[in-house]
Short mmCIF file of N, CA and C in Angstrom, two decimals:
data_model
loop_
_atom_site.label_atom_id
_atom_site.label_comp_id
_atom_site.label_asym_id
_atom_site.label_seq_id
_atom_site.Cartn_x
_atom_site.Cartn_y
_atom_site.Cartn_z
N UNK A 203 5.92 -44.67 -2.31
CA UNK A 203 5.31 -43.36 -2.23
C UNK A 203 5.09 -42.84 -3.65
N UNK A 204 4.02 -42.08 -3.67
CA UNK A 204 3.26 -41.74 -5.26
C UNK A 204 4.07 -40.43 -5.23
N UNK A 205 4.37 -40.18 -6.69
CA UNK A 205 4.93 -38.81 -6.98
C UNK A 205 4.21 -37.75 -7.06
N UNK A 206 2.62 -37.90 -6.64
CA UNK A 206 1.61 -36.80 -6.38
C UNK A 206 2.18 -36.55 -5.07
N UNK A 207 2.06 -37.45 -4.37
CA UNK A 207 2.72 -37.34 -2.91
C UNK A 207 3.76 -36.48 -2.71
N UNK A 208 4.83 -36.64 -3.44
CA UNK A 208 6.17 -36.14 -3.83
C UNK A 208 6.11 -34.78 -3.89
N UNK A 209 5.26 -34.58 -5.15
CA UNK A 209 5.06 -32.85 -5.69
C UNK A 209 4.50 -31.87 -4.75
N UNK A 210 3.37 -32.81 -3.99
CA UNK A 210 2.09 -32.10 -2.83
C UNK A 210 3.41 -31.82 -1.44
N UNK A 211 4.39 -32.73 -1.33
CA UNK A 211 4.65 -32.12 0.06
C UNK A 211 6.21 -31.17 -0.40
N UNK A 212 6.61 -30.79 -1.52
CA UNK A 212 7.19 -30.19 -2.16
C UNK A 212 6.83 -29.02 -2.16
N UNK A 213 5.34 -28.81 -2.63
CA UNK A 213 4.82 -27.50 -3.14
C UNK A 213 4.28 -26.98 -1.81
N UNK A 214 4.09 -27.67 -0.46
CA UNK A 214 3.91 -27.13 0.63
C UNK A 214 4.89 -26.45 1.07
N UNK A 215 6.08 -27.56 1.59
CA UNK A 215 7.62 -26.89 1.81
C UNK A 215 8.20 -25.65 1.34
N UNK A 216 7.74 -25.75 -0.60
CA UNK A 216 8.09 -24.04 -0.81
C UNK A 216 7.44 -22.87 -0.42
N UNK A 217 5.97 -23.64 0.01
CA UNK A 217 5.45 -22.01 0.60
C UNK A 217 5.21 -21.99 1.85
N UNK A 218 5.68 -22.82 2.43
CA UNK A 218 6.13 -22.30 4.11
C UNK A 218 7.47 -21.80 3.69
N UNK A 219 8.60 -21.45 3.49
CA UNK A 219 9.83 -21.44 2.75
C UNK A 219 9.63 -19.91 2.82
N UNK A 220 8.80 -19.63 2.09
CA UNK A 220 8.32 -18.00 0.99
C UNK A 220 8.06 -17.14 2.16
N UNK A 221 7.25 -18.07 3.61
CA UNK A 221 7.43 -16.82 4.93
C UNK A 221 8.42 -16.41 5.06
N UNK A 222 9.87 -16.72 5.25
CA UNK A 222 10.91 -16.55 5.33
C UNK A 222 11.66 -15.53 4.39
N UNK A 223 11.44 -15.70 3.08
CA UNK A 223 12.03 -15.26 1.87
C UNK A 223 11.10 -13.81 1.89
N UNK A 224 9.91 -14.02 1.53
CA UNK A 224 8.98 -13.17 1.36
C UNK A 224 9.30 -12.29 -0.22
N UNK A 225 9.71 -13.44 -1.28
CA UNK A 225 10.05 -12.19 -2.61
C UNK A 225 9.23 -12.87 -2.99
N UNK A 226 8.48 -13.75 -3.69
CA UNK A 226 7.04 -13.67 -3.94
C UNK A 226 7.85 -15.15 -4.99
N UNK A 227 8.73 -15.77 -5.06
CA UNK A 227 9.62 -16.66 -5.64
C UNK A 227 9.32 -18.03 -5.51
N UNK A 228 9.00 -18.22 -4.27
CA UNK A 228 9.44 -20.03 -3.87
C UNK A 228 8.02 -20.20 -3.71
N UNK A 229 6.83 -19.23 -3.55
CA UNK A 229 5.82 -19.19 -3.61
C UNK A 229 5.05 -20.15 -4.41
N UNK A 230 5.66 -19.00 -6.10
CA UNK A 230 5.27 -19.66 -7.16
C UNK A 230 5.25 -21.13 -7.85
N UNK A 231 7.06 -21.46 -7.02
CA UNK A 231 7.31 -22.46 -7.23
C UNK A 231 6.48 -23.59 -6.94
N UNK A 232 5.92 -23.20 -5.40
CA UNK A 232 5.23 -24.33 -4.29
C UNK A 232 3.68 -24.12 -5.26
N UNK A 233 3.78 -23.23 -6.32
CA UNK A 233 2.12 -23.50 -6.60
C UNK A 233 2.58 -24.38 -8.03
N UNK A 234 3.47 -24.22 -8.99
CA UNK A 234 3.72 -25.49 -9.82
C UNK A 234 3.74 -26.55 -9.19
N UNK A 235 4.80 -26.51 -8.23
CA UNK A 235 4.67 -28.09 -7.67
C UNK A 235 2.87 -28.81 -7.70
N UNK A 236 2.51 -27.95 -6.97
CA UNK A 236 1.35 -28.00 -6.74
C UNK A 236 0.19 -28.56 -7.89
N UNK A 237 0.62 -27.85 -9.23
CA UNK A 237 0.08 -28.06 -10.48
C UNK A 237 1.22 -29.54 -11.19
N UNK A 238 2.11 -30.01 -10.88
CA UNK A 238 2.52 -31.14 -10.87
C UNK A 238 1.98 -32.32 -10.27
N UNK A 239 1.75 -31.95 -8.75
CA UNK A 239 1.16 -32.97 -8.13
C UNK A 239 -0.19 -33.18 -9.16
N UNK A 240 -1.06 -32.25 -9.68
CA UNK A 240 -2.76 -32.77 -10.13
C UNK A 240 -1.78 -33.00 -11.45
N UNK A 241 -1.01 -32.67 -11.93
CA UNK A 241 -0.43 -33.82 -12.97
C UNK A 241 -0.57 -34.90 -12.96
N UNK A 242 0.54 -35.37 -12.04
CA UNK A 242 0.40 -37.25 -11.73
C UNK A 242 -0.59 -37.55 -11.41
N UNK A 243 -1.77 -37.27 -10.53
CA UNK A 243 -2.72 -37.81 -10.40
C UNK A 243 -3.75 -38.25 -11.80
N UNK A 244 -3.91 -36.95 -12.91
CA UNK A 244 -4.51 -37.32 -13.67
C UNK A 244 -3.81 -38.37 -14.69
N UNK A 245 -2.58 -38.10 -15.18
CA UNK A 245 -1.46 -39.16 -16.15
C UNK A 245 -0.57 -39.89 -15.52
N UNK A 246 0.01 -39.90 -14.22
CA UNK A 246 0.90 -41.12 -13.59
C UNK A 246 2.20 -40.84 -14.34
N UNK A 247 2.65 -39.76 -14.90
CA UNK A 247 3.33 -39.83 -16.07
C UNK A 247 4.76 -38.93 -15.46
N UNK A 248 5.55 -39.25 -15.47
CA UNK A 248 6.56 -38.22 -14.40
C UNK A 248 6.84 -37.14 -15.34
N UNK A 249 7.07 -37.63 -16.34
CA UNK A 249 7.92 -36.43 -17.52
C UNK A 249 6.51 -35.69 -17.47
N UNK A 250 5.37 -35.88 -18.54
CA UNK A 250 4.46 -35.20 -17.62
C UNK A 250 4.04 -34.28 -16.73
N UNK A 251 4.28 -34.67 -15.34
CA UNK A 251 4.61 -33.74 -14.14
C UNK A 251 5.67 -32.48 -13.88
N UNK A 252 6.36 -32.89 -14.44
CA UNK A 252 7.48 -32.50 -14.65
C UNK A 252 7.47 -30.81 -15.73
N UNK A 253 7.18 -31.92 -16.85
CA UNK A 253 7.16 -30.19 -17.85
C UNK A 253 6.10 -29.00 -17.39
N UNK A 254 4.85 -29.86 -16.36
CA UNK A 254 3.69 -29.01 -15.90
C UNK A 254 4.22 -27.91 -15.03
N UNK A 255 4.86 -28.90 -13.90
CA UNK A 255 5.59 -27.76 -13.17
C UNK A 255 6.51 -26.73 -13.75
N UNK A 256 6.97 -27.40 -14.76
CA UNK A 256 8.31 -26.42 -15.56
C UNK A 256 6.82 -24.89 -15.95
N UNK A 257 6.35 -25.35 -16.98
CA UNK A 257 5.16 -24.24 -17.14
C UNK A 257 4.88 -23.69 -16.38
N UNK A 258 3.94 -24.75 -15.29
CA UNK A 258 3.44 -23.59 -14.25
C UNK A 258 4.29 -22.21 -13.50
N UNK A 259 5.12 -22.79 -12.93
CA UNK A 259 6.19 -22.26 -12.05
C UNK A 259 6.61 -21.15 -13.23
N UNK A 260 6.79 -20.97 -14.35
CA UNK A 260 7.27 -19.95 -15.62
C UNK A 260 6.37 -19.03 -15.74
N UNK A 261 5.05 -19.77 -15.56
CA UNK A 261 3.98 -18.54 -16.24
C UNK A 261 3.92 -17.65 -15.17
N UNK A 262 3.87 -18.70 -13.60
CA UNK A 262 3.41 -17.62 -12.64
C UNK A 262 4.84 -16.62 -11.80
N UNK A 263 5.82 -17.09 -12.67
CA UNK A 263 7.12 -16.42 -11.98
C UNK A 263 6.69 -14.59 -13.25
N UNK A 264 6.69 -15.19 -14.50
CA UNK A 264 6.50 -14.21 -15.57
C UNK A 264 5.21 -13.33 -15.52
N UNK A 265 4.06 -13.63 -15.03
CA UNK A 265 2.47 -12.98 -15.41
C UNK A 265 2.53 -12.69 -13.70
N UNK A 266 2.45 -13.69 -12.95
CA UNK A 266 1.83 -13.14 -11.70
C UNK A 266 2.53 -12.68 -10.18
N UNK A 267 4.06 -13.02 -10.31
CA UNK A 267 4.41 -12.52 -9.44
C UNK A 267 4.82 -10.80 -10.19
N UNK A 268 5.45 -10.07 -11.42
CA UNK A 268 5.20 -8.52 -11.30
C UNK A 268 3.92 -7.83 -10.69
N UNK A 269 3.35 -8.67 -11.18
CA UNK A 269 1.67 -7.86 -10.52
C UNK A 269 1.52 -7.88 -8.70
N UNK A 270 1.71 -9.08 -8.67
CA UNK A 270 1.73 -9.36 -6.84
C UNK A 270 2.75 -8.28 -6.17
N UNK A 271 4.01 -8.38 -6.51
CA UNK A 271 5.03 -7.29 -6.41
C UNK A 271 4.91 -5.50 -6.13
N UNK A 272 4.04 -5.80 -7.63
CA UNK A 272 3.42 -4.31 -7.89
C UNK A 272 2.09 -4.13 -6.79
N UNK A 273 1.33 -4.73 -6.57
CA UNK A 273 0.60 -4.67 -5.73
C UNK A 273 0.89 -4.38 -4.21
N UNK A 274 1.87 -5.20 -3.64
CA UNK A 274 2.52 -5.17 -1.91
C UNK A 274 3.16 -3.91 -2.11
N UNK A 275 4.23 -3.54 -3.00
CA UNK A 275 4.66 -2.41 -3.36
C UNK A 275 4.26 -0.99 -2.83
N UNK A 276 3.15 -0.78 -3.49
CA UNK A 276 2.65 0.26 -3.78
C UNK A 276 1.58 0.81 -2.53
N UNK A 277 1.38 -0.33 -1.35
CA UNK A 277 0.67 0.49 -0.39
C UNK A 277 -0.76 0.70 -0.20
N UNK A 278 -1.26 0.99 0.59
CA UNK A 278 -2.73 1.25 0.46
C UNK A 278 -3.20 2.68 -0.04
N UNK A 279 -1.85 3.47 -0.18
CA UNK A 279 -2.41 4.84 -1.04
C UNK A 279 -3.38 5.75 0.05
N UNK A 280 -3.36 5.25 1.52
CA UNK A 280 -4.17 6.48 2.42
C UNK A 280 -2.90 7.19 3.34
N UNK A 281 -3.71 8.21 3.26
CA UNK A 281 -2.59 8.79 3.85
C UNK A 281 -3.10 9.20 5.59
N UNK A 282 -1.61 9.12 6.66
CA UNK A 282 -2.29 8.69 8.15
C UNK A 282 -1.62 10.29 8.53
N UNK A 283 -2.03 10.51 10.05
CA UNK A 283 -1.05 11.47 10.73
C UNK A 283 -1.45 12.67 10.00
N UNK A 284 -0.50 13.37 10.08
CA UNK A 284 -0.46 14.69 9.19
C UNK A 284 -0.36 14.89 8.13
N UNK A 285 -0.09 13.73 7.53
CA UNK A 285 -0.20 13.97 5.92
C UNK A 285 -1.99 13.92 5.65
N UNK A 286 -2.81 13.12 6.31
CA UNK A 286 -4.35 13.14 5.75
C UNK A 286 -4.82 14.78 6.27
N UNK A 287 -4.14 15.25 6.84
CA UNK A 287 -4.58 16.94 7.24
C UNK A 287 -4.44 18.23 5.86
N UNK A 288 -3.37 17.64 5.60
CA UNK A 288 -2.75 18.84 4.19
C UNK A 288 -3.82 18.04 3.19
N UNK A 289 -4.55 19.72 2.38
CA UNK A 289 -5.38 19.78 1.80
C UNK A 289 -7.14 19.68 2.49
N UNK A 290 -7.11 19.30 3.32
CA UNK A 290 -8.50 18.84 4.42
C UNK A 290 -9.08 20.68 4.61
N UNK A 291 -10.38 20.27 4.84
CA UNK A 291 -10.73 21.92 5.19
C UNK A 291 -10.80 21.97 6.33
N UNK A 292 -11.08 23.41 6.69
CA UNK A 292 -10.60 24.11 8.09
C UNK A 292 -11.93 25.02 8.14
N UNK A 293 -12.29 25.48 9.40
CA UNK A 293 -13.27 26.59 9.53
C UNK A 293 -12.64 27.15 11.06
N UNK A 294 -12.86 28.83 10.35
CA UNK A 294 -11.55 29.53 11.03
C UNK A 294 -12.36 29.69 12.53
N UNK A 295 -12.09 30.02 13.61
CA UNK A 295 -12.57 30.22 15.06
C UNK A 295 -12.12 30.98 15.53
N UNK A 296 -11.11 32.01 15.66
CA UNK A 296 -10.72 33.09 15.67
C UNK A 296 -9.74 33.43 15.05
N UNK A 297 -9.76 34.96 14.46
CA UNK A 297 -8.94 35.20 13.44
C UNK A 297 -7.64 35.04 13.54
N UNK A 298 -7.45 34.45 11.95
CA UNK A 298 -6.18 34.08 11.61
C UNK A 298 -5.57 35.43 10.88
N UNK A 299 -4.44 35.68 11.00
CA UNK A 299 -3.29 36.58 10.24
C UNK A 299 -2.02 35.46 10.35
N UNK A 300 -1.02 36.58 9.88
CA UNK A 300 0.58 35.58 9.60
C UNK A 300 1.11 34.98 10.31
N UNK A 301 -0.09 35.52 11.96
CA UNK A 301 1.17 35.30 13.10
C UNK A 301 0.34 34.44 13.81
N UNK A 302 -0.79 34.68 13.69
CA UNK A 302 -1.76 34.08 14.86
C UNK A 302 -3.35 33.26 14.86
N UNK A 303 -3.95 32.86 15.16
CA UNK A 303 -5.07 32.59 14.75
C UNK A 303 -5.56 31.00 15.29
N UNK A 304 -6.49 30.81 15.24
CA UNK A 304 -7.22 29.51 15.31
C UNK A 304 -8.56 28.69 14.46
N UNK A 305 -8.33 27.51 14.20
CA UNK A 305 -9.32 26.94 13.07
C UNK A 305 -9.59 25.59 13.75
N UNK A 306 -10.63 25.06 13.50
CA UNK A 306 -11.57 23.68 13.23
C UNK A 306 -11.03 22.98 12.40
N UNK A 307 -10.14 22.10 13.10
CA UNK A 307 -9.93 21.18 11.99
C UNK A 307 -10.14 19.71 12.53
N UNK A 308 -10.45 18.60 11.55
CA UNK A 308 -10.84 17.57 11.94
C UNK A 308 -11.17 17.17 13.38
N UNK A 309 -12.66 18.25 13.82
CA UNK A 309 -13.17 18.29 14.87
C UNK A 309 -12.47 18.86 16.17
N UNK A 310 -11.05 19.45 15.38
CA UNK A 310 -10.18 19.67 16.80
C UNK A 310 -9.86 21.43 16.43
N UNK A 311 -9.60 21.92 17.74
CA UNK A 311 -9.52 24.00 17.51
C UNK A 311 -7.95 22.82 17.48
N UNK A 312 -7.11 23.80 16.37
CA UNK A 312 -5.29 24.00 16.00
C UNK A 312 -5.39 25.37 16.15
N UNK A 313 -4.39 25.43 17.00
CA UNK A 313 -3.45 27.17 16.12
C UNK A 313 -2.86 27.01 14.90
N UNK A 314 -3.65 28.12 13.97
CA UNK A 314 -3.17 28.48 12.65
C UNK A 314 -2.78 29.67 12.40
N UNK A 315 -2.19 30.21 11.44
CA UNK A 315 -1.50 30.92 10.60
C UNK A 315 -2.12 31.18 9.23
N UNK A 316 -2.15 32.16 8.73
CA UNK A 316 -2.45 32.23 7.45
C UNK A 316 -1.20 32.04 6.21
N UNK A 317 -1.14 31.26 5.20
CA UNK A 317 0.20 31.37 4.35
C UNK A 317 0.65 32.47 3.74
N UNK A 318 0.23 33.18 3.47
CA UNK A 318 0.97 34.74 3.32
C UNK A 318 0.70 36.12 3.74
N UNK A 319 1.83 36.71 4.46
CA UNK A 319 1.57 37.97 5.64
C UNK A 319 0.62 38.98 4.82
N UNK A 320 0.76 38.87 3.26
CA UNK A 320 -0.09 40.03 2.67
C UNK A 320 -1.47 39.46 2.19
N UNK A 321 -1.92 38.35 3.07
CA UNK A 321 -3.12 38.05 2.84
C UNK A 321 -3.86 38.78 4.15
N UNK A 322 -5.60 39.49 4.08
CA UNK A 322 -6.01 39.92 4.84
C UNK A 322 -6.16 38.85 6.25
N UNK A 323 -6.74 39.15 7.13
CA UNK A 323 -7.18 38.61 8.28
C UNK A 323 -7.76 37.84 7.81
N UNK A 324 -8.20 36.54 8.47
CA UNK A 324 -9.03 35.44 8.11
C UNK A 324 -10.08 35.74 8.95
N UNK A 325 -11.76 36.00 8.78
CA UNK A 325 -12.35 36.23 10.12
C UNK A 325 -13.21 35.08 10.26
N UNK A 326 -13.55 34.86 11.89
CA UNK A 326 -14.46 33.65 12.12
C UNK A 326 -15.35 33.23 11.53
N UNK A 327 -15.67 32.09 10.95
CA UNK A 327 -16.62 31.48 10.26
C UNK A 327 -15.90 31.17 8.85
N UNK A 328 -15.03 31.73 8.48
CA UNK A 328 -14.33 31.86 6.80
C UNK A 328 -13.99 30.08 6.75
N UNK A 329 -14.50 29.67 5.83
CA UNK A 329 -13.86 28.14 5.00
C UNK A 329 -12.53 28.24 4.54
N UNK A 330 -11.31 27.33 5.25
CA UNK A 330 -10.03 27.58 4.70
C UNK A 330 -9.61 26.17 4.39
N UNK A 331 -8.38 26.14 3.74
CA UNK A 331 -8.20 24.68 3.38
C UNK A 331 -6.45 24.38 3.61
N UNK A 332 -6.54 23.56 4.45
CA UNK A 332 -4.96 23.44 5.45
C UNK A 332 -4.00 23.14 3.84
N UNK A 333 -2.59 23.79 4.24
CA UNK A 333 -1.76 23.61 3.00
C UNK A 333 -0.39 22.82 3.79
N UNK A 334 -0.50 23.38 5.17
CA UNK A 334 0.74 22.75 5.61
C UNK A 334 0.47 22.45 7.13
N UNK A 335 1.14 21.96 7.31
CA UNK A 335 1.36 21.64 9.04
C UNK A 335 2.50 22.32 9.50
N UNK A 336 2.92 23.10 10.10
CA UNK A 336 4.33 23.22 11.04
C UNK A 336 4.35 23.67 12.26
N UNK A 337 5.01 22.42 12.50
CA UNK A 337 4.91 22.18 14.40
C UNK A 337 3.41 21.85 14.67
N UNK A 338 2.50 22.90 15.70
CA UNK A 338 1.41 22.32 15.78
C UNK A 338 0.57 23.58 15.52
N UNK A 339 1.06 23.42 14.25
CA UNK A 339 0.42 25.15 13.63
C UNK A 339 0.16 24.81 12.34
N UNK A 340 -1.39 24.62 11.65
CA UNK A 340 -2.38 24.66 10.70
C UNK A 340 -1.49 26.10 9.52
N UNK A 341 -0.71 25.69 8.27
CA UNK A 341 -0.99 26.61 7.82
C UNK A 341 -2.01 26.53 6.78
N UNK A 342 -3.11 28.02 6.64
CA UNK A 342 -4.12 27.59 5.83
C UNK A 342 -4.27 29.08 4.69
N UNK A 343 -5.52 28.47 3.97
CA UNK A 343 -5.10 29.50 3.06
C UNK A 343 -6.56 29.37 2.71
N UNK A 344 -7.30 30.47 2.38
CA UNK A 344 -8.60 31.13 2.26
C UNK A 344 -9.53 29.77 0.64
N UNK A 345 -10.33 29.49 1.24
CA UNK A 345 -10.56 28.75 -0.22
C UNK A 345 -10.89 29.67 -1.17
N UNK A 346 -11.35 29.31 -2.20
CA UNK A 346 -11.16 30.04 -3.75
C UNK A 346 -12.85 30.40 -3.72
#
């Protein structure tokens, strides 16, 4: 058996492996191997193969798994539920005060509230812009 052979079902094994693990580790490894195996094929040379994988597997443990990391990490950055509501605009439908009121929001009438009792009435038609949610009550606040 050829030691391309060797490296190729090596560098598979580690990244079926990496489903399991999932730290972005044995991954890298299975892609040196990988860059070992087109070693031997081009030089036949084990030492060769060998230091390739040593490299490969280094550069991509050092350069490309922080970035991959940083990437899964960090999320798609949208926000779902009630968080995509805070900040969203509102158009009021019957007047809002501290206590009571109703608005248009993302195509749906909410009961709202205005955010502070010493703000006037909000009257129908007014552009407002949601600041909070509580319970199933829009609080909003007059745009600028």
């Amino acid at each position: 058996m050829s030691w391309a052979l060797v490296w190729l079902i090596v560098g598979i094994a580690l990244m079926i492996a990496e489903v399991v693990s999932g730290d972005f580790v044995l991954i890298m490894l299975g892609v040196g191997a990988l860059f070992g195996a087109g070693a031997d094929v081009l030089t036949g040379n084990l030492f060769v193969d060998v230091a390739v994988f040593a490299v490969a597997s280094v550069g991509m443990l050092v350069l490309v798994r922080p970035a991959l990391r940083r990437r899964f990490l960090a999320g798609t950055g949208h926000r779902t539920g009630i968080e995509a509501l805070i900040g969203a605009r509102a158009i009021v439908v019957s007047t809002v005060d501290f206590e009571t009121g109703q608005v248009k929001l993302a195509g749906d009438v909410w009961s709202a509230r205005s955010l502070s009792e010493h703000q006037p009435p909000l009257q129908p038609g007014t552009p407002v812009t949601v600041v909070e949610i509580s319970g199933a009550t829009a609080v909003v606040s007059a745009e600028p």
